[in-house]
Every structure is written in structure tokens, then in C-alpha cells.
């Protein structure tokens, strides 16, 4: 009986700590991103580079990923409004058969974005990698991040910790039903991000510098 009570107390305390971690990380991220995220092209400040945070084009059932579609639309709108001059597409190219950046580039070009205005970062395996590499590899200290609001908030927090001036342009979000699992993962992702930054987590790869011009 004593062992059961002890196990219950430990489980209860761990649960409380996890909830505090989730709540605290979420509030920290939201506060940092406050007044740095925009929904329309008229109010957002100009930046030389817009950072497109990559995602898969298709979901498991073969349908188009709405997160992807809406990020494409947002990037095109931002570029055509003259609020960014170049687009840096950062995504996962971990295998020969999976290449997010090139797919995104093709779709941006099909929407009227000139190919010479698009740069690709093939080592954007995580949001942290994308943000850090934007500065360390591509030399950008001021950027416009393009993704859904929840993702932009987390990315802006990382940028702030890395001395990068960042604002976020919010792509259209998905329905609650469509994005339920993603929103749950986001809560844990924010906790992990805070821990990673506290312990000085580095990108998986850096490499030679690339000038955007």
C-alpha cells in the first residue's frame, strides 16, 4: 500500500511539473512574439529575406497538406506586395527521395516567383536549424518568417534567443479538426525548444556560407 501511495505521489508531481512546463513555455513564447506577427501584407514591415519554414506537400492519405498550401499562398502574397525581396526555403532533404525545398521552389515558381529570387536550405530539419542557419549560413540578421501563427511564434522565440530580429507573416490556419494533432504536438515542441535552447542545442549541420544577393 505504501508503495502504491508513493508511486501515486511521484506520478502526480511529475504530471504537475509537465503541466507547469507546458503552460510556462507557451506563455513565454506568446509573450516574446507579441506585436511581431502579422496577418496582412499592408502592415508588416519590409525585410530583404522571407524565411519559408518547410513542410511536406502531401499528408499520409495522399491529399495536399493544407499547411503547405497556405504557406505557399502566404509567401506569394508577401513577395508580390513587395514586402520581401528574396525567399529562403528551409526544409528537410534528409534522403534522396525526400526533398522539401526543391518541391516548394517548383510550386513558388509556378505561382510567378522568379527562380533567381529563391534560395534553398536543404538542412532545415527542425525549426531551430532553419533559424540558426538563416543567420550563420545565409548571413541574415533580420528576417520575415512565413508559416502558421503557432509556428511563427515558436520560430520568433528562437530568433530572439539568437539575436535575430524577426517578424512573422501568418499563413492561413487550418480547421481545429484538421490541425488537432499538430496543435497537441506544438505544446510539447515548445517545451522541448526551451530546453534545447537552455542547453545550447546546435543545428545538425552548418557548412559553407551562402550569400543572398
mmCIF file with all atom_site columns, C-alpha atoms in Angstrom, residues 6 17 19 24 46 56 61 64 93 95 103 120 125 129 132 134 144 169 173 185 188 199:
data_model
loop_
_atom_site.group_PDB
_atom_site.id
_atom_site.type_symbol
_atom_site.label_atom_id
_atom_site.label_alt_id
_atom_site.label_comp_id
_atom_site.label_asym_id
_atom_site.label_entity_id
_atom_site.label_seq_id
_atom_site.pdbx_PDB_ins_code
_atom_site.Cartn_x
_atom_site.Cartn_y
_atom_site.Cartn_z
_atom_site.occupancy
_atom_site.B_iso_or_equiv
_atom_site.pdbx_formal_charge
_atom_site.auth_seq_id
_atom_site.auth_comp_id
_atom_site.auth_asym_id
_atom_site.auth_atom_id
_atom_site.pdbx_PDB_model_num
ATOM 1  C CA . UNK A 1 6   ? 4.495  6.646  -3.165  1.00 0.00 ? 6   UNK A CA 1
ATOM 2  C CA . UNK A 1 17  ? 5.737  19.624 -13.462 1.00 0.00 ? 17  UNK A CA 1
ATOM 3  C CA . UNK A 1 19  ? 1.753  20.934 -16.954 1.00 0.00 ? 19  UNK A CA 1
ATOM 4  C CA . UNK A 1 24  ? 5.190  28.332 -18.856 1.00 0.00 ? 24  UNK A CA 1
ATOM 5  C CA . UNK A 1 46  ? 9.792  45.122 -45.218 1.00 0.00 ? 46  UNK A CA 1
ATOM 6  C CA . UNK A 1 56  ? 5.565  18.052 -46.572 1.00 0.00 ? 56  UNK A CA 1
ATOM 7  C CA . UNK A 1 61  ? -3.691 9.821  -47.400 1.00 0.00 ? 61  UNK A CA 1
ATOM 8  C CA . UNK A 1 64  ? -2.448 18.108 -50.331 1.00 0.00 ? 64  UNK A CA 1
ATOM 9  C CA . UNK A 1 93  ? 16.205 16.860 -47.543 1.00 0.00 ? 93  UNK A CA 1
ATOM 10 C CA . UNK A 1 95  ? 17.091 11.361 -48.062 1.00 0.00 ? 95  UNK A CA 1
ATOM 11 C CA . UNK A 1 103 ? 9.301  20.892 -54.235 1.00 0.00 ? 103 UNK A CA 1
ATOM 12 C CA . UNK A 1 120 ? 17.225 26.764 -50.763 1.00 0.00 ? 120 UNK A CA 1
ATOM 13 C CA . UNK A 1 125 ? 15.485 19.582 -40.337 1.00 0.00 ? 125 UNK A CA 1
ATOM 14 C CA . UNK A 1 129 ? 18.102 24.561 -37.546 1.00 0.00 ? 129 UNK A CA 1
ATOM 15 C CA . UNK A 1 132 ? 20.142 29.438 -36.835 1.00 0.00 ? 132 UNK A CA 1
ATOM 16 C CA . UNK A 1 134 ? 19.453 31.610 -41.719 1.00 0.00 ? 134 UNK A CA 1
ATOM 17 C CA . UNK A 1 144 ? 10.319 37.644 -42.056 1.00 0.00 ? 144 UNK A CA 1
ATOM 18 C CA . UNK A 1 169 ? 3.717  36.585 -41.528 1.00 0.00 ? 169 UNK A CA 1
ATOM 19 C CA . UNK A 1 173 ? -4.529 28.352 -40.420 1.00 0.00 ? 173 UNK A CA 1
ATOM 20 C CA . UNK A 1 185 ? 2.486  18.343 -30.690 1.00 0.00 ? 185 UNK A CA 1
ATOM 21 C CA . UNK A 1 188 ? 5.335  19.694 -26.359 1.00 0.00 ? 188 UNK A CA 1
ATOM 22 C CA . UNK A 1 199 ? 21.347 23.595 -23.126 1.00 0.00 ? 199 UNK A CA 1
#
